[in-house]
Short mmCIF file of C-alpha atoms and ligand atoms in Angstrom, two decimals:
data_model
loop_
_atom_site.label_atom_id
_atom_site.label_comp_id
_atom_site.label_asym_id
_atom_site.label_seq_id
_atom_site.Cartn_x
_atom_site.Cartn_y
_atom_site.Cartn_z
CA UNK A 1 -48.89 200.92 161.52
CA UNK A 2 -45.15 201.59 161.72
CA UNK A 3 -42.59 203.87 160.21
CA UNK A 4 -39.57 202.11 158.69
CA UNK A 5 -36.50 204.18 159.49
CA UNK A 6 -33.57 203.15 157.28
CA UNK A 7 -30.30 204.26 158.82
CA UNK A 8 -32.21 204.98 162.03
CA UNK A 9 -29.24 204.09 164.26
CA UNK A 10 -27.05 206.84 162.79
CA UNK A 11 -26.59 210.39 164.00
CA UNK A 12 -29.57 212.17 162.43
CA UNK A 13 -31.63 208.97 162.23
CA UNK A 14 -31.40 208.24 165.95
CA UNK A 15 -32.44 211.78 166.86
CA UNK A 16 -35.38 211.47 164.49
CA UNK A 17 -36.37 208.11 165.99
CA UNK A 18 -36.43 209.73 169.40
CA UNK A 19 -38.66 212.53 168.14
CA UNK A 20 -40.94 210.00 166.42
CA UNK A 21 -41.32 208.13 169.71
CA UNK A 22 -42.19 211.36 171.52
CA UNK A 23 -44.76 212.10 168.80
CA UNK A 24 -46.38 208.67 169.38
CA UNK A 25 -45.15 206.78 166.30
CA UNK A 26 -44.09 203.13 166.22
CA UNK A 27 -40.81 202.57 164.40
CA UNK A 28 -38.88 199.71 162.87
CA UNK A 29 -35.21 200.53 162.45
CA UNK A 30 -33.23 199.01 159.60
CA UNK A 31 -29.52 199.70 159.77
CA UNK A 32 -26.35 197.83 158.79
CA UNK A 33 -24.53 199.46 161.75
CA UNK A 34 -21.65 200.51 159.49
CA UNK A 35 -22.07 204.00 160.94
CA UNK A 36 -24.99 203.50 163.31
CA UNK A 37 -24.92 202.45 166.95
CA UNK A 38 -27.16 199.89 168.60
CA UNK A 39 -26.98 201.96 171.83
CA UNK A 40 -28.56 204.95 170.07
CA UNK A 41 -31.88 203.18 169.43
CA UNK A 42 -33.09 201.18 172.40
CA UNK A 43 -36.81 201.92 172.12
CA UNK A 44 -37.76 200.06 168.94
CA UNK A 45 -36.90 196.84 167.08
CA UNK A 46 -33.58 197.12 165.26
CA UNK A 47 -33.12 194.94 162.20
CA UNK A 48 -29.45 194.73 161.32
CA UNK A 49 -29.28 194.49 157.57
CA UNK A 50 -28.06 196.10 154.40
CA UNK A 51 -30.50 197.88 152.11
CA UNK A 52 -28.97 196.10 149.14
CA UNK A 53 -30.22 192.81 150.63
CA UNK A 54 -33.52 192.79 148.75
CA UNK A 55 -34.79 189.53 150.24
CA UNK A 56 -34.32 190.78 153.77
CA UNK A 57 -36.04 194.05 152.93
CA UNK A 58 -38.97 192.21 151.36
CA UNK A 59 -39.35 190.16 154.53
CA UNK A 60 -39.47 193.36 156.62
CA UNK A 61 -42.17 194.86 154.43
CA UNK A 62 -44.11 191.58 154.58
CA UNK A 63 -43.81 191.22 158.35
CA UNK A 64 -44.70 194.75 159.45
CA UNK A 65 -47.47 197.09 158.38
CA UNK A 66 -45.39 200.02 157.11
CA UNK A 67 -47.16 203.35 156.68
CA UNK A 68 -44.14 205.31 155.53
CA UNK A 69 -40.37 205.16 155.15
CA UNK A 70 -37.73 207.62 156.27
CA UNK A 71 -34.47 206.96 154.48
CA UNK A 72 -31.29 208.21 156.16
CA UNK A 73 -28.92 205.38 155.28
CA UNK A 74 -26.05 206.63 153.12
CA UNK A 75 -22.36 207.39 152.94
CA UNK A 76 -22.17 211.13 153.53
CA UNK A 77 -18.59 212.38 153.48
CA UNK A 78 -17.70 214.83 150.74
CA UNK A 79 -13.93 214.28 150.97
CA UNK A 80 -14.07 210.47 150.88
CA UNK A 81 -16.57 210.57 148.03
CA UNK A 82 -14.01 212.42 145.92
CA UNK A 83 -11.60 209.51 146.39
CA UNK A 84 -14.13 206.67 146.26
CA UNK A 85 -16.95 207.56 143.85
CA UNK A 86 -17.68 203.92 143.06
CA UNK A 87 -18.41 202.96 146.64
CA UNK A 88 -20.59 206.09 147.02
CA UNK A 89 -22.65 205.21 143.96
CA UNK A 90 -22.93 201.60 145.05
CA UNK A 91 -23.86 202.33 148.63
CA UNK A 92 -26.16 205.29 148.04
CA UNK A 93 -27.79 204.80 144.65
CA UNK A 94 -27.98 200.99 144.61
CA UNK A 95 -29.38 200.95 148.13
CA UNK A 96 -32.07 203.48 147.20
CA UNK A 97 -33.05 201.39 144.17
CA UNK A 98 -33.36 198.31 146.34
CA UNK A 99 -35.48 200.17 148.92
CA UNK A 100 -37.78 201.63 146.27
CA UNK A 101 -38.22 198.21 144.66
CA UNK A 102 -39.29 196.80 148.02
CA UNK A 103 -41.67 199.73 148.58
CA UNK A 104 -43.18 199.27 145.15
CA UNK A 105 -43.66 195.56 145.74
CA UNK A 106 -45.29 196.20 149.13
CA UNK A 107 -47.36 199.14 147.82
CA UNK A 108 -45.92 201.54 150.41
CA UNK A 109 -46.41 205.02 149.01
CA UNK A 110 -44.65 207.51 151.29
CA UNK A 111 -40.95 208.22 151.70
CA UNK A 112 -39.01 211.03 153.34
CA UNK A 113 -35.51 211.16 151.90
CA UNK A 114 -32.37 212.70 153.41
CA UNK A 115 -30.95 214.86 150.69
CA UNK A 116 -28.34 217.56 151.04
CA UNK A 117 -27.34 221.08 150.12
CA UNK A 118 -24.41 219.41 148.30
CA UNK A 119 -26.82 218.96 145.36
CA UNK A 120 -26.38 222.68 144.61
CA UNK A 121 -22.60 222.51 144.20
CA UNK A 122 -21.06 225.99 144.12
CA UNK A 123 -24.21 228.14 144.04
CA UNK A 124 -24.42 231.31 141.93
CA UNK A 125 -25.84 233.17 144.93
CA UNK A 126 -26.86 232.67 148.56
CA UNK A 127 -29.31 232.17 150.18
CA UNK A 128 -30.11 229.16 148.02
CA UNK A 129 -33.69 228.48 146.95
CA UNK A 130 -34.92 225.02 145.94
CA UNK A 131 -35.48 226.09 142.33
CA UNK A 132 -31.85 227.06 141.77
CA UNK A 133 -29.84 224.80 139.42
CA UNK A 134 -28.36 221.64 140.88
CA UNK A 135 -24.76 221.04 139.85
CA UNK A 136 -23.07 218.92 142.50
CA UNK A 137 -19.30 219.33 142.69
CA UNK A 138 -18.61 216.03 144.46
CA UNK A 139 -19.83 212.43 144.04
CA UNK A 140 -21.68 212.52 147.38
CA UNK A 141 -23.92 215.39 146.23
CA UNK A 142 -24.35 213.77 142.82
CA UNK A 143 -25.60 210.49 144.31
CA UNK A 144 -28.17 212.39 146.38
CA UNK A 145 -29.32 214.35 143.33
CA UNK A 146 -29.59 211.11 141.32
CA UNK A 147 -31.80 209.63 144.03
CA UNK A 148 -34.00 212.75 144.03
CA UNK A 149 -34.49 212.26 140.28
CA UNK A 150 -35.22 208.57 140.78
CA UNK A 151 -37.86 209.50 143.36
CA UNK A 152 -39.44 211.85 140.83
CA UNK A 153 -39.75 209.02 138.31
CA UNK A 154 -41.03 206.57 140.95
CA UNK A 155 -43.85 209.03 141.66
CA UNK A 156 -44.66 209.27 137.94
CA UNK A 157 -44.58 205.49 137.46
CA UNK A 158 -45.76 203.98 140.74
CA UNK A 159 -47.36 206.85 142.65
CA UNK A 160 -44.71 206.73 145.39
CA UNK A 161 -44.81 210.17 147.02
CA UNK A 162 -41.61 211.63 148.39
CA UNK A 163 -40.32 214.58 150.33
CA UNK A 164 -36.63 215.28 149.74
CA UNK A 165 -35.13 217.23 152.60
CA UNK A 166 -31.99 219.05 151.56
CA UNK A 167 -30.15 219.45 154.84
CA UNK A 168 -27.55 222.07 155.28
CA UNK A 169 -24.99 221.29 158.03
CA UNK A 170 -26.45 219.05 160.73
CA UNK A 171 -24.99 219.69 164.18
CA UNK A 172 -25.80 219.54 167.91
CA UNK A 173 -27.36 216.73 169.94
CA UNK A 174 -30.20 216.13 172.39
CA UNK A 175 -29.54 218.50 175.31
CA UNK A 176 -29.27 215.70 177.91
CA UNK A 177 -26.11 214.46 176.16
CA UNK A 178 -27.41 210.88 175.89
CA UNK A 179 -27.02 210.52 172.12
CA UNK A 180 -24.94 212.50 169.65
CA UNK A 181 -22.54 212.45 166.75
CA UNK A 182 -20.09 209.52 166.67
CA UNK A 183 -18.65 208.55 163.29
CA UNK A 184 -16.09 205.78 162.79
CA UNK A 185 -14.09 208.17 160.65
CA UNK A 186 -14.69 211.72 161.86
CA UNK A 187 -14.38 214.45 159.25
CA UNK A 188 -17.04 216.93 160.39
CA UNK A 189 -16.03 220.28 161.76
CA UNK A 190 -17.81 220.44 165.12
CA UNK A 191 -16.89 216.95 166.40
CA UNK A 192 -13.28 217.60 165.35
CA UNK A 193 -13.27 220.91 167.23
CA UNK A 194 -14.40 219.03 170.35
CA UNK A 195 -11.72 216.38 169.79
CA UNK A 196 -9.12 219.17 169.78
CA UNK A 197 -10.67 220.67 172.91
CA UNK A 198 -10.55 217.28 174.64
CA UNK A 199 -6.93 216.72 173.62
CA UNK A 200 -7.86 213.76 171.42
CA UNK A 201 -6.15 215.53 168.53
CA UNK A 202 -3.35 218.01 168.52
CA UNK A 203 -5.28 220.81 166.78
CA UNK A 204 -8.31 221.55 164.66
CA UNK A 205 -7.58 222.33 161.01
CA UNK A 206 -9.22 225.20 159.17
CA UNK A 207 -9.52 224.06 155.55
CA UNK A 208 -8.94 227.20 153.51
CA UNK A 209 -8.43 230.79 154.61
CA UNK A 210 -8.51 232.40 151.16
CA UNK A 211 -12.17 231.97 150.25
CA UNK A 212 -14.16 235.00 149.20
CA UNK A 213 -15.84 235.33 152.61
CA UNK A 214 -15.51 237.91 155.41
CA UNK A 215 -12.72 236.03 157.23
CA UNK A 216 -11.53 233.81 154.36
CA UNK A 217 -12.89 230.54 155.81
CA UNK A 218 -15.88 228.59 154.42
CA UNK A 219 -19.40 229.54 155.39
CA UNK A 220 -22.05 226.95 156.21
CA UNK A 221 -25.60 227.04 157.52
CA UNK A 222 -25.58 224.90 160.70
CA UNK A 223 -28.87 223.33 161.66
CA UNK A 224 -29.61 221.66 165.00
CA UNK A 225 -30.36 217.95 164.68
CA UNK A 226 -33.52 218.45 166.82
CA UNK A 227 -34.83 220.86 164.19
CA UNK A 228 -34.03 218.32 161.48
CA UNK A 229 -35.90 215.62 163.42
CA UNK A 230 -38.93 217.91 163.70
CA UNK A 231 -38.87 218.55 159.94
CA UNK A 232 -38.94 214.80 159.21
CA UNK A 233 -42.05 214.30 161.31
CA UNK A 234 -43.75 217.22 159.59
CA UNK A 235 -42.73 215.85 156.18
CA UNK A 236 -44.14 212.45 157.06
CA UNK A 237 -47.43 213.98 158.20
CA UNK A 238 -47.51 216.06 155.01
CA UNK A 239 -47.24 212.89 152.90
CA UNK A 240 -49.65 210.84 154.99
CA UNK A 241 -52.35 213.47 154.53
CA UNK A 242 -51.98 213.07 150.75
CA UNK A 243 -49.86 216.08 149.73
CA UNK A 244 -47.79 215.95 146.52
CA UNK A 245 -44.11 215.09 146.31
CA UNK A 246 -41.89 218.01 147.15
CA UNK A 247 -38.36 219.19 147.92
CA UNK A 248 -37.44 221.44 150.83
CA UNK A 249 -34.26 223.06 152.09
CA UNK A 250 -33.60 222.65 155.81
CA UNK A 251 -31.39 225.45 157.03
CA UNK A 252 -31.65 228.66 159.00
CA UNK A 253 -30.79 231.32 156.42
CA UNK A 254 -27.76 232.33 158.51
CA UNK A 255 -24.21 231.48 157.56
CA UNK A 256 -21.38 230.89 160.04
CA UNK A 257 -17.73 230.67 159.05
CA UNK A 258 -15.36 227.93 160.20
CA UNK A 259 -13.43 230.48 162.28
CA UNK A 260 -16.66 231.74 163.87
CA UNK A 261 -17.64 228.18 164.81
CA UNK A 262 -14.25 227.70 166.50
CA UNK A 263 -14.57 231.04 168.35
CA UNK A 264 -18.06 230.14 169.57
CA UNK A 265 -16.81 226.82 170.96
CA UNK A 266 -13.97 228.58 172.79
CA UNK A 267 -16.38 231.19 174.23
CA UNK A 268 -19.14 228.76 175.31
CA UNK A 269 -16.82 226.16 176.84
CA UNK A 270 -14.22 228.59 178.21
CA UNK A 271 -11.52 226.24 176.86
CA UNK A 272 -8.67 226.95 174.50
CA UNK A 273 -7.11 224.60 171.94
CA UNK A 274 -4.80 224.78 168.93
CA UNK A 275 -6.07 225.88 165.54
CA UNK A 276 -4.09 225.10 162.39
CA UNK A 277 -4.66 227.12 159.21
CA UNK A 278 -4.51 224.73 156.21
CA UNK A 279 -5.05 224.42 152.47
CA UNK A 280 -8.55 224.16 151.04
CA UNK A 281 -10.22 220.73 151.12
CA UNK A 282 -11.11 219.52 147.59
CA UNK A 283 -14.84 219.58 146.79
CA UNK A 284 -15.79 222.32 149.30
CA UNK A 285 -17.93 225.22 148.03
CA UNK A 286 -17.15 228.59 149.68
CA UNK A 287 -20.60 229.47 150.94
CA UNK A 288 -23.74 227.40 151.49
CA UNK A 289 -26.69 229.15 153.12
CA UNK A 290 -30.35 228.11 152.81
CA UNK A 291 -33.43 230.05 152.02
CA UNK A 292 -35.79 227.95 154.16
CA UNK A 293 -39.09 229.75 153.54
CA UNK A 294 -40.54 226.92 151.45
CA UNK A 295 -40.37 224.42 154.33
CA UNK A 296 -42.15 226.96 156.53
CA UNK A 297 -44.83 227.57 153.92
CA UNK A 298 -45.63 223.88 153.29
CA UNK A 299 -44.64 222.15 156.53
CA UNK A 300 -44.96 225.00 159.04
CA UNK A 301 -41.34 224.21 159.94
CA UNK A 302 -39.13 226.79 161.59
CA UNK A 303 -35.81 226.09 163.34
CA UNK A 304 -36.09 226.49 167.12
CA UNK A 305 -32.68 225.37 168.37
CA UNK A 306 -30.30 226.30 165.57
CA UNK A 307 -28.50 229.34 166.93
CA UNK A 308 -24.79 228.55 167.15
CA UNK A 309 -24.70 228.90 170.97
CA UNK A 310 -27.39 226.24 171.49
CA UNK A 311 -25.80 223.94 168.92
CA UNK A 312 -22.41 224.22 170.63
CA UNK A 313 -23.85 223.85 174.15
CA UNK A 314 -25.78 220.69 173.22
CA UNK A 315 -22.92 219.16 171.23
CA UNK A 316 -20.61 219.86 174.19
CA UNK A 317 -22.96 217.98 176.56
CA UNK A 318 -22.66 214.92 174.33
CA UNK A 319 -18.86 215.09 173.92
CA UNK A 320 -18.36 215.72 177.65
CA UNK A 321 -20.58 212.78 178.67
CA UNK A 322 -19.16 210.48 175.98
CA UNK A 323 -15.53 211.37 175.30
CA UNK A 324 -15.22 208.09 173.40
CA UNK A 325 -18.60 208.33 171.73
CA UNK A 326 -20.82 205.26 172.10
CA UNK A 327 -17.69 203.34 173.08
CA UNK A 328 -18.36 204.28 176.75
N1 UDP B 1 -13.78 221.97 157.97
C1 UDP B 1 -12.58 222.46 158.47
N2 UDP B 1 -11.82 221.62 159.23
C2 UDP B 1 -12.20 220.34 159.51
C3 UDP B 1 -13.41 219.85 158.99
C4 UDP B 1 -14.19 220.69 158.23
O1 UDP B 1 -12.22 223.60 158.23
O2 UDP B 1 -11.43 219.63 160.18
C5 UDP B 1 -14.63 222.86 157.18
C6 UDP B 1 -14.98 222.33 155.81
O3 UDP B 1 -13.99 222.70 154.88
C7 UDP B 1 -16.33 223.00 155.56
C8 UDP B 1 -16.93 223.14 156.96
O4 UDP B 1 -15.86 223.01 157.87
O5 UDP B 1 -16.14 224.29 155.04
C9 UDP B 1 -17.96 222.09 157.26
O6 UDP B 1 -17.40 220.84 156.92
P1 UDP B 1 -18.03 219.47 157.38
O7 UDP B 1 -17.13 218.38 156.94
O8 UDP B 1 -18.39 219.53 158.82
O9 UDP B 1 -19.42 219.41 156.59
P2 UDP B 1 -19.73 219.52 155.01
O10 UDP B 1 -19.98 220.99 154.75
O11 UDP B 1 -18.58 218.95 154.26
O12 UDP B 1 -20.97 218.71 154.86
#
């Protein structure tokens, strides 16, 4: 039996595939390589394909005995989604429909889905619990919420069980620096901080210094990608043993501001670089911090590596070893 990992060659997907291998699972990776990297997944078969290609997907489900699906594949940039909602709906929602149709046809009943804290929009309070209202303030978050709802109805209609994992801010890398974060278009804070440190960009921008936070910059809950990978394996085991569909936050309960992230990088690396204070970025809520007790209660999951020092140290190992990402 195998686990089908859609988007398994991407940043979080490839770390999860590594953890699955260590836990003894067999994987089939399905990825269109629009964001993923062949070099990130050398241990298992990689099928290069798009999820919207229903015939190809059907062939995969027919060829392999699939016990469960982990679905990472998506466009995931808040800023771009504000400018290109149509491509976000097409890529995220249509692809999920196609995948669920193939699962239904093949009678595969378990799926772990990468959701996001962006489903909450601007929350009324932090930390955020899973039962708080969802009111996404950007198309990216809305597509993820729409897929969560679709999963709910697929359980009602076809008995497909799902765990939606609402990640807060994924960061870090495996400590040996062999795989890490490498996006064609980089918009995430930590990689951009390292690009400034490495002189690949003139400065790192701080988007907004007038938020209602202690230093005026946005607060996020950064979670180490190794902790995310561990949560996926626990979620899969939870489904395989017959537990009901569920939704869990994956965060630490601790918020870190943009300026604090930058300070930590300077302190851990001992390197200085330019910081530019800028206007707010459209679509950004001021403060996103998880209450993660539910994932602990149901999955026994607790972050082990998600203190900011460890995240920065591990991300630095990747950026130092691979200044041009997977290009070297
Ligand atoms: N951010 C920033 N400068 C950058 C990129 C991001 O100040 O060059 C801020 C952004 O406004 C947000 C936080 O850093 O408050 C995390 O943004 P990122 O894009 O990494 O993740 P998101 O929260 O959008 O998923």
